[in-house]
XYZ file of C-alpha atoms in Angstrom:
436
model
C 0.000 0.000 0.000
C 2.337 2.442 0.697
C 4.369 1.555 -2.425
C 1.360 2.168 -4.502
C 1.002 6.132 -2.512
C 4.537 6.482 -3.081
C 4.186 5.961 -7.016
C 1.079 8.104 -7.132
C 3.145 10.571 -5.687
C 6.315 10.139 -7.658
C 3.609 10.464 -11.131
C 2.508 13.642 -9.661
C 5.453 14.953 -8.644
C 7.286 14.137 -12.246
C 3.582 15.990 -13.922
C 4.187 19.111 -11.800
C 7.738 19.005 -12.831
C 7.245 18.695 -16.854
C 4.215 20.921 -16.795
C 5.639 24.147 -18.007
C 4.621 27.091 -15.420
C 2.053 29.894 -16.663
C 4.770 32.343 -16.025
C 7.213 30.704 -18.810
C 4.018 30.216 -21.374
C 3.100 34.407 -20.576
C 6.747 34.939 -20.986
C 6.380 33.733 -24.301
C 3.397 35.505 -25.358
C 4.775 38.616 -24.033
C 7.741 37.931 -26.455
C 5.217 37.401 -29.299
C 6.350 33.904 -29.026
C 3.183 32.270 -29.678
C 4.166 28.866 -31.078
C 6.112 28.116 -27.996
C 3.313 30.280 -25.870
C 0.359 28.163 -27.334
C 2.626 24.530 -26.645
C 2.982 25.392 -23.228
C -0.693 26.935 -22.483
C -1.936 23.392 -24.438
C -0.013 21.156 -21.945
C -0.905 23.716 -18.749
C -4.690 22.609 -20.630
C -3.659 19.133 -20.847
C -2.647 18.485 -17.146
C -5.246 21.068 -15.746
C -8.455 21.529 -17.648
C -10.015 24.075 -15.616
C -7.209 26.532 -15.760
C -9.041 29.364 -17.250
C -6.028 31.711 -16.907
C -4.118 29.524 -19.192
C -7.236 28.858 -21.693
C -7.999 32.845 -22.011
C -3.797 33.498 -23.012
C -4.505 30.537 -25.216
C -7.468 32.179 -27.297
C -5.226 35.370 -27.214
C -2.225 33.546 -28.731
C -4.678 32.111 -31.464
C -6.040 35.288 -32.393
C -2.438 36.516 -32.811
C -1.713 33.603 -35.385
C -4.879 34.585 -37.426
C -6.281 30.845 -35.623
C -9.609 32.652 -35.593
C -11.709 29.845 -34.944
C -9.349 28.027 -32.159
C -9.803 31.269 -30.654
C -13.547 31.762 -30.495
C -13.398 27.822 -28.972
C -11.089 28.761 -26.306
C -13.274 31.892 -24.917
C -16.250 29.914 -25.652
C -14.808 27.406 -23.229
C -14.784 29.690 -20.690
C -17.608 31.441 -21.263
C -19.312 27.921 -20.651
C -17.464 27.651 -17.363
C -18.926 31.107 -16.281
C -21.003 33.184 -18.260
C -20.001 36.290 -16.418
C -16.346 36.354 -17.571
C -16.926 39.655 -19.837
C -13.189 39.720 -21.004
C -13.899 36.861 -22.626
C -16.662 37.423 -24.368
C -15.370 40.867 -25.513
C -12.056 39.021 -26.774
C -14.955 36.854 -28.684
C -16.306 40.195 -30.000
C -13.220 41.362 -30.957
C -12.346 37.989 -32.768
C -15.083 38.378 -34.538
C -14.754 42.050 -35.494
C -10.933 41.108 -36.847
C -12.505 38.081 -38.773
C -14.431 40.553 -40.728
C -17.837 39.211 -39.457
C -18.862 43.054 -37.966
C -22.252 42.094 -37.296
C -21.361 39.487 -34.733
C -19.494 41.233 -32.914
C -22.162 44.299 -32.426
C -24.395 41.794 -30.844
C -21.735 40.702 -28.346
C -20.491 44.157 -27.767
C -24.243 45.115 -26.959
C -24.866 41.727 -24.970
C -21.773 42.683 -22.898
C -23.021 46.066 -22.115
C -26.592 45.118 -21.987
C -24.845 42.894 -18.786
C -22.773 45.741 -17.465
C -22.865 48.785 -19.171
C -19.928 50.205 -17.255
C -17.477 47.817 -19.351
C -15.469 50.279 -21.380
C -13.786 48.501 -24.148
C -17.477 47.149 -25.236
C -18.371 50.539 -25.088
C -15.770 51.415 -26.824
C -15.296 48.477 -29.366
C -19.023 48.997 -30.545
C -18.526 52.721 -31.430
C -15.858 51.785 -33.494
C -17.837 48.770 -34.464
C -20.595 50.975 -36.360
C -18.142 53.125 -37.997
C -16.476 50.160 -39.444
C -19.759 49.100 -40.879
C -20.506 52.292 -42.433
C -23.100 53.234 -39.763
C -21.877 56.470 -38.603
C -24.752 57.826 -37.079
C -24.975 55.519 -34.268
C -21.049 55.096 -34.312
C -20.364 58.821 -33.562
C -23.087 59.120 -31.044
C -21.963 55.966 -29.255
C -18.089 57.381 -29.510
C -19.207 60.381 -27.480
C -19.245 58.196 -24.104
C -15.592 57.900 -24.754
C -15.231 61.659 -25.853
C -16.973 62.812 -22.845
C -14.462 60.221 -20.179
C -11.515 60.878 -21.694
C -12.203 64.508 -21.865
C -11.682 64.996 -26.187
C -15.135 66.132 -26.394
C -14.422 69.468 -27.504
C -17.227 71.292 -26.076
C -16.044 74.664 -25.776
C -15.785 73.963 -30.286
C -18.879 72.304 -30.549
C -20.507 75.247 -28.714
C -18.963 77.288 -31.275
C -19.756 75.435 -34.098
C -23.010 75.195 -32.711
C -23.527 79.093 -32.101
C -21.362 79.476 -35.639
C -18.749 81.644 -34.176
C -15.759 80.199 -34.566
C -14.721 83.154 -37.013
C -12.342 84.985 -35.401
C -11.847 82.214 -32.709
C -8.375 80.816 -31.715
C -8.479 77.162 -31.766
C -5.881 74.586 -30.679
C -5.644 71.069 -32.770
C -3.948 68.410 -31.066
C -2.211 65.191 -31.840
C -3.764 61.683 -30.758
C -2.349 58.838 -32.317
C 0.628 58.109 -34.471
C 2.367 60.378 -37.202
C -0.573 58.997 -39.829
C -3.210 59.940 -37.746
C -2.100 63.775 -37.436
C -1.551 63.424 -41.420
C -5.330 62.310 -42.061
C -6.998 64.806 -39.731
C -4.710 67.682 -40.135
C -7.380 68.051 -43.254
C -9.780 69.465 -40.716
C -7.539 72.498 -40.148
C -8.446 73.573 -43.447
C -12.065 73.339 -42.610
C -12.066 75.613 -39.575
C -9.518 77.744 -41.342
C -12.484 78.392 -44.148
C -14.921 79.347 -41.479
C -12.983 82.047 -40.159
C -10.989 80.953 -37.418
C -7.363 81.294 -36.381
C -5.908 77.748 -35.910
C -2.907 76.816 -33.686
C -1.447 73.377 -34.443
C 0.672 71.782 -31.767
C 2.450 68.459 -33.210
C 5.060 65.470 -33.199
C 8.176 67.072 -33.841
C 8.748 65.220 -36.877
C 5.875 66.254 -38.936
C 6.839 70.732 -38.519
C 8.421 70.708 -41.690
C 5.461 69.114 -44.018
C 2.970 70.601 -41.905
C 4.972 74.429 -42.046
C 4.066 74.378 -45.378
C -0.018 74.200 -44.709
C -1.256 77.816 -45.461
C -3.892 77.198 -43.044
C -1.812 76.980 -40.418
C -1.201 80.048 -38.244
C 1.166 78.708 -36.106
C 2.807 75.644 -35.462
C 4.325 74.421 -32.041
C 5.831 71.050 -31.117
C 4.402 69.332 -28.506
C 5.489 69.108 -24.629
C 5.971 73.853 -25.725
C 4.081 76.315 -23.881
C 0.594 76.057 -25.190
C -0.797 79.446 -26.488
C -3.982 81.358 -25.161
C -6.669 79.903 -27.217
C -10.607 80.057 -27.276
C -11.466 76.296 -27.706
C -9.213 72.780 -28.108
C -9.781 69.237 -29.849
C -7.671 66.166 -30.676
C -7.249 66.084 -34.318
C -8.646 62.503 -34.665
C -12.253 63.331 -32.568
C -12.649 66.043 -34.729
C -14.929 63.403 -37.452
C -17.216 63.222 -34.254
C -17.353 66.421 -33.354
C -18.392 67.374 -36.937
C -20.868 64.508 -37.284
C -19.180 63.617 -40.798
C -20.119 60.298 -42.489
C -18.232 59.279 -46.175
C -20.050 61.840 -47.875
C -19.477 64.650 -45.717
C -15.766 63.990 -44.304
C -13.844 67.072 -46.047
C -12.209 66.338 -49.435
C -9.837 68.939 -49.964
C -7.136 67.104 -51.555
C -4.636 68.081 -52.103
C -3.913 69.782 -48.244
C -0.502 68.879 -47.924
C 2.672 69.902 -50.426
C 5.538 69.173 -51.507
C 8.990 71.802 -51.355
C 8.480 73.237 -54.815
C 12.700 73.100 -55.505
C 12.991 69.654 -53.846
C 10.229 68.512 -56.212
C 12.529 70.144 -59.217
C 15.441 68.174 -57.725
C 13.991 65.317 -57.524
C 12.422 65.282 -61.213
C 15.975 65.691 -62.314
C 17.254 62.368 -60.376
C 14.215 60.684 -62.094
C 15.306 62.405 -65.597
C 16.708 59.306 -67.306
C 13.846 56.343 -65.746
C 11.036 56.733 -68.309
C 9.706 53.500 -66.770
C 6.249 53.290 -64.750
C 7.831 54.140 -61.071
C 6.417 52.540 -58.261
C 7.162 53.653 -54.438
C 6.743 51.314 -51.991
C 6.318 50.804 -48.067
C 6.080 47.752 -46.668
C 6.581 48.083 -42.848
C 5.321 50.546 -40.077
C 7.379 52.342 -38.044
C 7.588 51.460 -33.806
C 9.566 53.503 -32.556
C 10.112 50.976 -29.381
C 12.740 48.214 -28.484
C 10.869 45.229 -28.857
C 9.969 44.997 -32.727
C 7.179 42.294 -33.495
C 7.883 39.221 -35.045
C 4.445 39.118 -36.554
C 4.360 41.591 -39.833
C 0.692 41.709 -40.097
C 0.499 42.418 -36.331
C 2.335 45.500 -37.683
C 0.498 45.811 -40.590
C 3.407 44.831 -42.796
C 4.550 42.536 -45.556
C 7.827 41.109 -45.607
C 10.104 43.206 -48.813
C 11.058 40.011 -50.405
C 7.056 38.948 -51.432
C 7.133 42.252 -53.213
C 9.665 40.554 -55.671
C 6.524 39.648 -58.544
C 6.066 43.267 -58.600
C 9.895 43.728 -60.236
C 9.048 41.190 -63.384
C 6.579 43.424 -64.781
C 8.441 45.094 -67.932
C 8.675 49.012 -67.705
C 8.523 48.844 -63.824
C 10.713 50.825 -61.279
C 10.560 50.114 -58.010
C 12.005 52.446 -55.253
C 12.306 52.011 -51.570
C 10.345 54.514 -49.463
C 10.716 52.497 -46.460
C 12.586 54.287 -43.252
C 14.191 52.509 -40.231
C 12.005 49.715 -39.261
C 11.659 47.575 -41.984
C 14.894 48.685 -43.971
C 17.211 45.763 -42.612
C 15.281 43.389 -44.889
C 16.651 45.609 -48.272
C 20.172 43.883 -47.801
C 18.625 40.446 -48.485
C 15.788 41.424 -50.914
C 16.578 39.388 -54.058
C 15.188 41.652 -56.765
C 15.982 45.321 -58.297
C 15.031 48.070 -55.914
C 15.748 51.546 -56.029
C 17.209 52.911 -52.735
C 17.644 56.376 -51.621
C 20.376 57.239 -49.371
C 20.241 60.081 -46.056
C 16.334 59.909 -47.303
C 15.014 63.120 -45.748
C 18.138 64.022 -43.609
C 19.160 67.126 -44.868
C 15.875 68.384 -45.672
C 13.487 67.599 -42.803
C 11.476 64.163 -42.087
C 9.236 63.212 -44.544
C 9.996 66.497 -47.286
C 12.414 64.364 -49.577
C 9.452 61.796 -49.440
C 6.862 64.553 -49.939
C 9.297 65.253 -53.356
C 9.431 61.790 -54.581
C 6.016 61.052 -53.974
C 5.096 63.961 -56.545
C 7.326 62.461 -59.163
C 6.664 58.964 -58.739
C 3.513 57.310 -60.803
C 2.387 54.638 -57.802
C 2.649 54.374 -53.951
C 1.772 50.911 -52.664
C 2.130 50.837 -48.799
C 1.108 49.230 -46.421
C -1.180 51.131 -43.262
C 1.285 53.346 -41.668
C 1.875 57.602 -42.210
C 2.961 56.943 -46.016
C -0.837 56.475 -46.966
C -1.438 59.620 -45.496
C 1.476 61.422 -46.775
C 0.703 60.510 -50.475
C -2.602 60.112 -49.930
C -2.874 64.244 -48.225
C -0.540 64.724 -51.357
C -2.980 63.681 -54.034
C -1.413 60.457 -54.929
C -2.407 57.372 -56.711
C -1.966 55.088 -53.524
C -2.388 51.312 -53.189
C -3.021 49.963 -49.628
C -2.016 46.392 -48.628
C -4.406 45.684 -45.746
C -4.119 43.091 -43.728
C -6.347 39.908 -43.111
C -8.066 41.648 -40.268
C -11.258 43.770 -40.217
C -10.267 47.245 -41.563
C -9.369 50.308 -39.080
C -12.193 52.188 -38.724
C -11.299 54.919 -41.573
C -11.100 52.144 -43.986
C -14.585 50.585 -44.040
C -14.830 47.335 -44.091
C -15.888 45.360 -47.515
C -14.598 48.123 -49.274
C -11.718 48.603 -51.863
C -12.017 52.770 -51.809
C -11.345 55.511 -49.608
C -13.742 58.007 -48.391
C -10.656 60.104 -47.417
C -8.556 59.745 -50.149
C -10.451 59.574 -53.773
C -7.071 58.020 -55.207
C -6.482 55.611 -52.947
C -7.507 51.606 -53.533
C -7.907 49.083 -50.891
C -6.429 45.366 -51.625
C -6.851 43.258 -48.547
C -5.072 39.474 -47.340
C -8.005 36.867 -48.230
C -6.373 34.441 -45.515
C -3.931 35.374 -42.631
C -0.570 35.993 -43.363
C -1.553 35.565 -47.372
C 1.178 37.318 -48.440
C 1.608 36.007 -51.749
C -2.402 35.928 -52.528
C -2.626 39.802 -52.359
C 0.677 40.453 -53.938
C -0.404 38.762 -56.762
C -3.963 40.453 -56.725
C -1.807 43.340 -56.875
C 0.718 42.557 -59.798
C -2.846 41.512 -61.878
C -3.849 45.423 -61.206
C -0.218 47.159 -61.344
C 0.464 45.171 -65.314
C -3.147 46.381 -66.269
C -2.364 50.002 -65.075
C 1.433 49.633 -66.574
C -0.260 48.780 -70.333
C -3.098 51.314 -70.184
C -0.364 54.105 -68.961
């Protein structure tokens, strides 16, 4: 008998000792590590079923991989266990939403706050939700919760707007969000400018120089400066909300950025002797952070090399308008592409690409600021979406832009499909190339 205890004891000793620890699996998913992340959540699952820590990391690790349907099994697992667990039912929601299927994910969104309507990201998730969809009218007005907490309302402008006097006004724009996001809404500037007001811009450093050249622009300052006396403030990116716009009313005054008239003329002459089509291209964000991903479409990139089909199309040029992130993979690119050296060092961040853009025929980038930048500049612009359910500016189930009339949407059919939309791509780019 007590040989028999002893050997139970010895087995469960030895399957506490090979079970890997939920610390080592999170470490992994922290890393973005989640083949080894979802082997050692599966064997936590294996040894202890009702581990619901372990199973919720799991779904997360799936929905990194683009395992959408593994995913929606492992919340609905726990979901079973205890209906209450709201993070996992949003994380359902949100599965959903990135599957593309927007609809299903409304009705969670609204189950979850229909449960406890205090539970912020549903709140937050089904504004965004609507939008998505194309149904502003109850996006906007459900965005407003979020306005209102984080304090981005904007009253003192909507009371303006409201009263029409903002001519005359002083009013501050603010950044929210990345370099791109400043780019798309900087548009509104113009807007207010029209109506009569005086607008102050405070920005990312890196964006003065395009943005000096905006003639409705009174003043630039960089942000973290003194901020000036003004009448009324908003964050560039609520200002679709606090307009009400929709895809027909959004303003469409493209081009509202510019290019450095002499840089242009310098850059036409470097072009001088390539009569072929020329094509720009982007295929990574920038992170600006010390842990880059080891997922591309979690960054909403492509790896350079699956560009190469572009390259056999005869009369194509294809230059490089990629900068930091991204621009180790040139080196082992296996296929003719044009790269610029010190691009934009001497003349200020993004004015040498400002310059090229103008004299190039194509951009084809992936979602980061160069869709902006050439789209703000009046560009033909391709966008390589990811297989995910589109940011909210880029409706989903669409291939155009609402903000950018010359900009075309091609999106992954599967996860991680690189090849499948590159070659929906070189299909469009050889039919543009002959028609040119």
């Amino acid at each position: 008998m007590q040989k028999k205890i002893l050997s139970v004891l010895l087995f469960s000793f030895c399957v506490l000792q090979c079970t890997p620890s939920i610390e080592t699996a999170m470490e992994y998913q922290n890393n973005e590590q989640y083949t080894q992340a979802i082997a050692c959540f599966e064997e936590i699952m294996h040894n202890q079923p009702h581990n619901l820590q372990a199973l919720f990391s799991l779904g997360g690790c799936y929905l990194a991989l683009g395992e959408y349907h593994k995913a929606i099994n492992a919340f609905n697992t726990i979901i079973t266990h205890n209906p209450q667990t709201l993070p996992a039912l949003y994380n359902k929601a949100f599965t959903y939403k990135t599957m593309g299927d927007v609809d299903t994910a409304i009705e969670l969104y609204q189950q979850i706050i229909a449960t406890n309507p205090e539970y912020e990201p549903a709140q937050l998730g089904l504004g965004f939700a609507y939008i998505t969809n194309g149904n502003f009218e109850d996006g906007w007005k459900q965005h407003e919760r979020y306005l209102k907490q984080s304090g981005k309302n904007g009253d003192a402008l909507r009371t303006l707007l409201d009263e029409d006097k903002v001519a005359h006004k002083k009013i501050l724009l603010k950044p929210e969000g990345g370099l791109g996001d400043t780019l798309n809404f900087i548009r509104y500037a113009e807007l207010l400018k029209n109506m009569g007001a005086e607008i102050i811009v405070a920005c990312q450093k890196p964006l003065i120089p395009i943005l000096s050249r905006c003639s409705y622009i009174n003043q630039i300052i960089p942000c973290g400066t003194t901020i000036p006396e003004h009448d009324a403030s908003a964050t560039l990116m609520s200002l679709p909300a606090i307009f009400n716009d929709d895809d027909q009313t959004v303003p469409h005054n493209i081009p509202y950025l510019s290019a450095d008239p002499t840089l242009v003329a310098y850059w036409k002459q470097q072009f001088a002797t390539d009569h072929n089509f020329k094509v720009g291209i982007c295929w990574q964000a920038d992170f600006n952070n010390d842990k880059p991903s080891k997922l591309p479409i979690a960054r909403r990139g492509i790896p350079l090399q699956n560009f190469a089909p572009l390259a056999t199309i005869d009369g194509i040029s294809l230059y490089s308008l990629q900068k930091y992130d991204g621009t180790e993979q040139i080196d082992a690119a296996h296929f003719n592409l044009h790269v610029f050296d010190n691009l934009d060092d001497q003349s200020g961040p993004f004015m040498d690409s400002a310059a090229i853009i103008k004299n190039l025929d194509l951009i084809i980038t992936v979602d980061t600021a160069m869709v902006h930048l050439a789209g703000g500049l009046g560009a033909k612009v391709w966008l390589l979406h990811p297989y995910a359910t589109a940011d909210w500016r880029w409706i989903c189930h669409r291939t155009d832009s609402y903000w950018y009339p010359n900009l075309r949407i091609f999106k992954q059919q599967q996860p991680f499909d690189y090849e499948g939309v590159i070659a929906q791509v070189r299909v469009a780019l050889q039919n543009l190339v002959q028609s040119s």
